[in-house]
Coordinates of C-alpha atoms in Angstrom, one line a residue:
M75 CA 78.2 124.3 -77.8
Y76 CA 80.3 127.2 -76.9
C77 CA 83.5 127.0 -74.9
A78 CA 84.5 130.3 -73.5
C79 CA 88.1 129.3 -72.6
R80 CA 88.9 128.3 -76.2
R81 CA 86.7 131.0 -77.9
V82 CA 85.6 128.6 -80.5
F83 CA 82.0 127.7 -81.6
F84 CA 81.3 124.2 -82.8
L85 CA 78.0 123.8 -84.7
P86 CA 76.9 120.7 -86.7
G87 CA 79.1 120.9 -89.8
L88 CA 80.1 124.5 -89.1
L89 CA 83.0 126.1 -87.3
R90 CA 82.5 129.6 -85.7
F91 CA 84.7 131.7 -83.6
A92 CA 85.0 134.9 -81.5
S93 CA 87.8 137.2 -80.4
S94 CA 88.7 138.9 -77.2
S95 CA 89.8 142.2 -78.6
G96 CA 88.6 144.5 -81.4
P97 CA 85.5 143.8 -83.5
K98 CA 84.3 140.2 -83.1
A99 CA 83.3 137.9 -85.9
L100 CA 79.7 136.9 -85.3
R101 CA 78.2 133.5 -85.4
P102 CA 75.3 133.4 -87.9
K103 CA 72.0 132.4 -86.4
K104 CA 71.4 130.0 -89.3
G105 CA 73.5 126.9 -90.0
K106 CA 74.7 125.9 -93.4
S107 CA 72.1 124.9 -95.9
Q108 CA 71.6 121.1 -96.1
S109 CA 70.1 121.3 -99.6
L110 CA 71.2 118.6 -102.0
I111 CA 71.4 121.2 -104.8
P112 CA 75.1 122.1 -105.2
P113 CA 76.0 125.8 -104.8
K114 CA 77.0 127.7 -107.9
A115 CA 80.4 129.3 -108.3
L116 CA 80.5 133.1 -108.9
V117 CA 80.8 134.1 -112.5
D118 CA 83.0 137.2 -112.7
F119 CA 83.8 137.3 -116.4
K120 CA 81.6 136.5 -119.4
I121 CA 81.6 137.1 -123.2
V122 CA 78.2 137.9 -124.5
K123 CA 76.6 138.4 -127.9
A124 CA 74.0 141.2 -127.8
F125 CA 71.4 141.3 -130.5
A126 CA 69.1 144.4 -130.5
G127 CA 65.6 144.0 -131.8
K128 CA 64.9 144.4 -135.5
G129 CA 62.5 147.2 -136.5
G130 CA 59.0 146.3 -137.7
D131 CA 58.2 146.5 -141.4
G132 CA 55.9 149.2 -142.8
C133 CA 52.6 148.2 -144.3
V134 CA 51.3 148.7 -147.9
S135 CA 47.5 149.2 -147.7
F136 CA 44.8 151.2 -149.3
A137 CA 41.6 152.2 -147.6
Q138 CA 38.2 151.1 -148.9
T139 CA 35.1 152.7 -147.4
Y140 CA 31.4 152.4 -148.1
S141 CA 31.1 155.7 -149.8
K142 CA 34.6 155.8 -151.4
A143 CA 36.1 152.6 -152.8
E144 CA 39.6 154.2 -153.3
A145 CA 40.2 156.3 -150.2
G146 CA 44.0 156.4 -150.5
P147 CA 46.9 154.8 -148.7
D148 CA 46.5 153.9 -145.1
G149 CA 49.5 151.6 -144.3
G150 CA 51.0 152.2 -140.8
D151 CA 54.6 152.4 -139.7
G152 CA 56.5 149.5 -138.1
G153 CA 57.7 149.8 -134.5
N154 CA 61.3 150.3 -133.4
G155 CA 63.2 147.3 -132.1
G156 CA 64.1 146.9 -128.5
D157 CA 67.5 148.0 -127.0
V158 CA 69.8 145.9 -124.9
I159 CA 70.6 147.8 -121.7
F160 CA 72.8 147.0 -118.8
Q161 CA 72.1 148.5 -115.4
A162 CA 74.3 148.5 -112.3
C163 CA 72.4 147.0 -109.3
A164 CA 73.5 146.8 -105.7
N165 CA 71.7 143.5 -104.9
V166 CA 73.4 141.6 -107.8
S167 CA 76.8 140.0 -107.0
G168 CA 77.7 138.0 -110.1
L169 CA 77.1 137.5 -113.8
N170 CA 75.3 134.2 -113.4
N171 CA 72.0 135.7 -114.5
I172 CA 73.4 136.9 -117.9
S173 CA 73.1 134.5 -120.8
T174 CA 75.7 134.4 -123.6
D175 CA 73.2 135.2 -126.3
I176 CA 71.1 138.3 -125.5
K177 CA 68.3 139.1 -127.8
A178 CA 65.9 142.0 -127.5
P179 CA 62.3 141.7 -128.9
P180 CA 61.7 143.1 -132.4
G181 CA 59.3 145.8 -133.3
I182 CA 55.8 144.9 -134.5
K183 CA 54.8 145.4 -138.2
G184 CA 52.5 148.2 -139.2
K185 CA 48.9 147.4 -140.2
N186 CA 46.2 149.0 -142.3
K187 CA 44.0 151.8 -141.2
E188 CA 47.2 153.7 -140.2
L189 CA 47.9 151.4 -137.3
H190 CA 51.5 151.7 -136.3
G191 CA 53.2 148.7 -134.9
A192 CA 54.3 148.7 -131.2
N193 CA 57.9 149.2 -130.3
G194 CA 59.9 146.2 -129.1
Q195 CA 60.3 146.2 -125.3
N196 CA 63.8 147.1 -124.1
L197 CA 65.8 144.2 -122.6
L198 CA 67.1 145.4 -119.2
L199 CA 69.9 143.3 -117.7
K200 CA 71.1 143.9 -114.1
V201 CA 74.8 143.5 -113.4
P202 CA 76.9 144.2 -110.2
I203 CA 78.2 147.6 -109.4
G204 CA 81.6 148.1 -110.9
T205 CA 81.0 145.9 -114.0
I206 CA 83.3 146.9 -116.8
I207 CA 82.1 146.5 -120.4
K208 CA 84.6 146.0 -123.1
E209 CA 84.4 145.7 -126.9
E210 CA 87.3 144.3 -128.9
G211 CA 89.5 144.5 -125.7
K212 CA 88.7 148.3 -125.3
E213 CA 86.8 149.5 -122.3
I214 CA 83.7 151.4 -123.4
M215 CA 81.8 151.7 -120.1
D216 CA 82.3 151.4 -116.3
L217 CA 79.1 150.9 -114.4
A218 CA 80.6 152.4 -111.2
E219 CA 77.4 153.6 -109.5
D220 CA 74.1 152.0 -108.5
G221 CA 71.4 152.6 -111.0
V222 CA 73.7 153.7 -113.9
K223 CA 72.4 152.3 -117.3
F224 CA 74.3 151.7 -120.5
V225 CA 72.7 151.0 -123.9
A226 CA 74.9 148.3 -125.3
A227 CA 73.0 147.7 -128.5
R228 CA 70.3 149.9 -130.1
G229 CA 67.2 148.5 -131.8
G230 CA 66.6 149.1 -135.5
A231 CA 64.2 151.8 -136.6
G232 CA 60.8 150.7 -137.8
G233 CA 59.9 151.0 -141.5
K234 CA 57.5 153.6 -142.9
G235 CA 54.2 152.5 -144.3
N236 CA 53.0 153.6 -147.7
K237 CA 50.9 156.4 -146.1
F238 CA 54.2 158.2 -145.4
F239 CA 55.2 158.2 -149.1
A240 CA 51.9 159.8 -150.4
T241 CA 52.6 163.1 -152.2
D242 CA 50.6 165.4 -154.5
T243 CA 52.2 163.8 -157.6
N244 CA 52.0 160.2 -156.2
Q245 CA 48.8 159.8 -154.2
T246 CA 48.8 155.9 -154.4
P247 CA 52.3 154.8 -153.5
E248 CA 52.8 151.0 -153.4
I249 CA 56.0 151.0 -151.5
A250 CA 56.9 150.7 -147.8
E251 CA 60.1 150.5 -145.9
L252 CA 61.5 147.4 -144.3
G253 CA 62.5 147.6 -140.6
M254 CA 66.2 148.1 -140.0
E255 CA 68.3 145.4 -138.3
G256 CA 69.3 146.1 -134.7
D257 CA 72.9 146.4 -133.5
Y258 CA 75.0 143.3 -133.0
K259 CA 77.8 143.5 -130.5
V260 CA 80.2 141.1 -129.0
L261 CA 81.0 142.3 -125.5
S262 CA 83.0 141.1 -122.5
L263 CA 81.7 141.8 -119.0
E264 CA 84.1 141.9 -116.1
I265 CA 83.5 142.5 -112.4
R266 CA 86.1 144.9 -111.1
S267 CA 86.1 143.7 -107.5
M268 CA 84.4 140.6 -106.2
A269 CA 86.0 140.1 -102.7
H270 CA 88.0 141.8 -100.0
I271 CA 90.2 138.7 -99.6
G272 CA 91.1 136.0 -102.1
L273 CA 92.5 132.6 -101.0
I274 CA 95.1 131.5 -103.5
G275 CA 97.2 128.4 -103.5
F276 CA 98.1 125.1 -105.1
P277 CA 95.5 122.4 -105.6
N278 CA 94.6 120.6 -102.4
A279 CA 96.2 123.3 -100.2
G280 CA 93.0 123.5 -98.2
K281 CA 91.4 126.7 -99.5
S282 CA 87.9 125.3 -99.8
S283 CA 88.1 123.7 -96.4
L284 CA 89.3 127.0 -95.0
L285 CA 86.4 128.9 -96.6
Q286 CA 84.0 126.4 -95.2
S287 CA 85.3 126.7 -91.7
I288 CA 85.1 130.5 -91.5
T289 CA 81.9 131.2 -93.5
R290 CA 78.6 129.6 -94.4
A291 CA 79.8 128.9 -97.9
R292 CA 79.7 125.4 -99.2
P293 CA 82.4 125.0 -101.9
K294 CA 83.2 121.5 -103.0
V295 CA 85.8 119.7 -100.9
A296 CA 87.5 116.5 -102.1
S297 CA 90.8 114.7 -101.9
Y298 CA 91.7 115.2 -105.6
P299 CA 93.1 118.3 -107.2
F300 CA 91.0 120.9 -109.1
T301 CA 87.8 120.3 -107.2
T302 CA 87.2 124.1 -107.5
L303 CA 86.9 125.4 -111.0
G304 CA 85.3 128.7 -110.2
P305 CA 85.4 131.2 -107.3
Y306 CA 83.1 130.7 -104.3
L307 CA 82.3 133.6 -102.0
G308 CA 81.7 133.6 -98.3
V309 CA 80.9 136.4 -95.9
I310 CA 82.3 137.0 -92.4
P311 CA 80.0 139.4 -90.4
Y312 CA 81.5 141.4 -87.5
N313 CA 79.7 143.0 -84.5
D314 CA 80.5 146.5 -85.8
Y315 CA 78.2 145.8 -88.8
R316 CA 81.2 145.4 -91.2
K317 CA 81.3 142.4 -93.5
L318 CA 84.4 140.7 -95.0
I319 CA 83.9 139.0 -98.3
V320 CA 86.3 136.1 -98.8
A321 CA 86.7 134.2 -102.1
D322 CA 88.0 130.7 -102.6
L323 CA 89.9 130.8 -105.9
P324 CA 90.7 127.8 -108.1
G325 CA 94.1 126.2 -107.6
L326 CA 97.1 127.4 -109.6
I327 CA 99.9 125.3 -111.1
Q328 CA 103.4 126.2 -112.3
G329 CA 103.2 127.8 -115.7
A330 CA 99.7 129.3 -115.2
H331 CA 100.9 132.7 -116.5
K332 CA 101.5 130.9 -119.9
N333 CA 97.9 129.8 -119.8
R334 CA 98.9 126.2 -119.0
G335 CA 95.7 124.4 -118.3
L336 CA 93.2 127.1 -117.4
G337 CA 95.9 129.4 -116.1
H338 CA 94.7 132.8 -117.4
S339 CA 91.1 132.2 -116.4
F340 CA 92.2 131.2 -112.9
L341 CA 94.6 134.1 -112.5
R342 CA 92.0 136.5 -113.7
H343 CA 90.0 135.9 -110.5
A344 CA 93.0 137.0 -108.4
T345 CA 93.1 140.4 -110.0
R346 CA 89.5 141.0 -108.8
C347 CA 90.3 140.5 -105.1
L348 CA 91.5 143.5 -103.2
S349 CA 93.9 141.6 -101.0
L350 CA 95.3 138.0 -101.2
V351 CA 96.0 135.3 -98.7
F352 CA 98.4 132.6 -100.0
V353 CA 97.4 129.2 -98.5
V354 CA 100.2 126.7 -98.3
D355 CA 100.3 123.1 -97.2
L356 CA 102.9 123.2 -94.5
A357 CA 102.9 119.5 -93.9
Q358 CA 105.3 118.8 -96.7
P359 CA 109.1 118.1 -96.6
W360 CA 111.0 121.3 -96.3
P361 CA 111.6 123.4 -98.4
Q362 CA 108.6 122.4 -100.6
P363 CA 106.2 124.9 -98.8
L364 CA 108.6 127.8 -99.4
H365 CA 109.1 126.9 -103.0
E366 CA 105.3 126.7 -103.6
L367 CA 104.9 130.2 -102.1
Y368 CA 107.7 131.5 -104.4
T369 CA 106.0 129.8 -107.4
L370 CA 102.6 131.4 -106.6
R371 CA 104.1 134.8 -106.3
E372 CA 106.1 134.4 -109.5
E373 CA 103.0 133.3 -111.4
L374 CA 101.0 136.3 -110.2
R375 CA 103.9 138.6 -111.0
Q376 CA 104.3 137.2 -114.6
Y377 CA 100.6 137.6 -115.2
S378 CA 100.2 141.1 -113.8
E379 CA 103.1 142.9 -112.3
S380 CA 100.8 145.8 -111.2
V381 CA 98.6 143.4 -109.2
A382 CA 101.7 141.9 -107.5
Q383 CA 102.9 145.4 -106.5
Q384 CA 99.6 146.8 -105.4
R385 CA 97.8 144.0 -103.5
G386 CA 98.6 143.4 -99.9
W387 CA 99.1 139.8 -99.1
A388 CA 99.6 137.3 -96.2
I389 CA 100.4 133.7 -95.7
A390 CA 98.1 131.1 -94.1
A391 CA 100.2 128.1 -93.1
N392 CA 97.7 125.3 -93.2
K393 CA 97.6 121.8 -91.6
I394 CA 99.4 123.0 -88.5
D395 CA 97.7 120.2 -86.6
L396 CA 100.3 117.8 -88.1
Q397 CA 103.7 117.2 -86.6
L398 CA 105.6 118.0 -89.8
A399 CA 103.9 121.3 -90.2
Q400 CA 104.8 122.3 -86.6
E401 CA 108.4 121.5 -87.4
N402 CA 108.3 123.6 -90.6
L403 CA 106.6 126.6 -89.1
P404 CA 109.8 128.2 -87.5
L405 CA 111.7 127.7 -90.8
L406 CA 108.9 129.4 -92.7
E407 CA 108.8 132.4 -90.3
K408 CA 112.5 132.7 -90.5
E409 CA 113.1 132.5 -94.2
A410 CA 109.8 133.6 -95.9
E411 CA 110.2 137.3 -95.8
E412 CA 113.8 137.3 -97.2
F413 CA 113.2 134.5 -99.8
L414 CA 110.0 136.0 -101.1
A415 CA 111.2 139.6 -101.2
H416 CA 111.0 141.4 -104.6
P417 CA 111.7 145.0 -105.4
G418 CA 108.6 147.2 -105.5
E419 CA 106.4 144.6 -103.9
P420 CA 105.0 144.7 -100.4
K421 CA 106.2 142.2 -97.8
P422 CA 103.9 139.5 -96.4
F423 CA 101.6 141.2 -93.9
M424 CA 101.5 138.2 -91.6
I425 CA 102.1 134.4 -91.3
V426 CA 99.3 132.7 -89.5
P427 CA 99.4 129.0 -88.6
I428 CA 96.0 127.4 -89.0
S429 CA 94.2 124.1 -89.4
A430 CA 91.2 124.3 -91.6
K431 CA 90.2 120.8 -90.4
T432 CA 90.4 121.2 -86.7
G433 CA 89.8 125.0 -86.4
Q434 CA 93.2 125.7 -84.8
G435 CA 94.3 129.3 -85.2
M436 CA 91.0 130.4 -86.8
P437 CA 90.1 133.3 -84.3
T438 CA 93.5 134.8 -84.9
F439 CA 93.3 134.2 -88.7
V440 CA 89.9 135.9 -89.0
Q441 CA 91.0 139.0 -87.0
E442 CA 94.3 139.2 -89.0
M443 CA 92.4 139.1 -92.3
R444 CA 90.3 142.0 -91.2
R445 CA 93.5 143.9 -90.3
L446 CA 94.9 143.1 -93.7
A447 CA 91.8 144.5 -95.4
E448 CA 91.9 147.7 -93.2
E449 CA 95.6 148.2 -93.7
S450 CA 95.2 147.9 -97.5
G451 CA 92.5 150.6 -97.3
F452 CA 89.7 148.4 -98.6
L453 CA 87.5 148.1 -95.5
S454 CA 86.3 151.6 -94.7
D455 CA 83.0 153.0 -93.4
E456 CA 81.5 152.6 -96.8
D457 CA 81.0 149.3 -98.6
D458 CA 83.7 148.9 -101.2
L459 CA 82.2 146.1 -103.3

């Protein structure tokens, strides 16, 4: 049912909203999936082993015909092994479809009667646009445009049959070549950008509940920490045909930049978001919310100073429906900018009080997130992701 005075949509298990000014966030026609199959987290980093196909062996054979018992060598060549190829594709969003062991088909052996073996089929793997391929920590390819291909591992050459080695002085060679082994590479695949906005915060700050309330995403929500172990993506459509991609990132803890727990793998997700929203549980004794925000900024700064200086960021003060959070809000608005200030880093773009549980403040929050993406220059007329 839609209530025009409050500008909030309530659907079964789904919160939607509108806005009175500027582009409006649209309510999808479809509700959230009720499938019992749990949604999969986005995979934005993967280490793979690429095995190109082995070349087929050459054949040793001698022709025997009705009129000529010894007609000479007729062994065929082996086929070339298949290549491992990565291709940037616009309709692929993650690396979930890429296995850790990638093996291209081998070439087929040569046969008698000068029959050459078939080449192994190339293994084509589609990855998101902007995937960066690294070998031994060094970037070797950036698949920045749709349709760009990169041969990561080349297949081995097929061996020559004994027909190839026949000469005037050696008309009956009994030798043939073995097919060459294909390339073997250990590569790391990274997605450069996975979302316009990344929700970052301590465990149980309400990030997953927030993503559920503003998108059709279904991240796991529970009362214990670390329910989210991988990023989940949600999309907010607007009536001007723009879409804002929001990522729910795993919770951070103090010492994450030292790889405490799974700190580095969690922080890596934040570097692939174009802007950040720090979600803080405001219903805690003061000044605990302020100290949590400082810890989050410090962990991000210690992990990547360039990310801390270049990413625009904002604060979502969650659980504003509780009395303690309402008492802490004026203190946060008064002290946050000065307490969190750091040379060379942008100031917080906004502080928005919200309640992921009741939907309070959501229309304002959704519009402010769009403004954050636009001010940061990441939401233009062309799709950035």
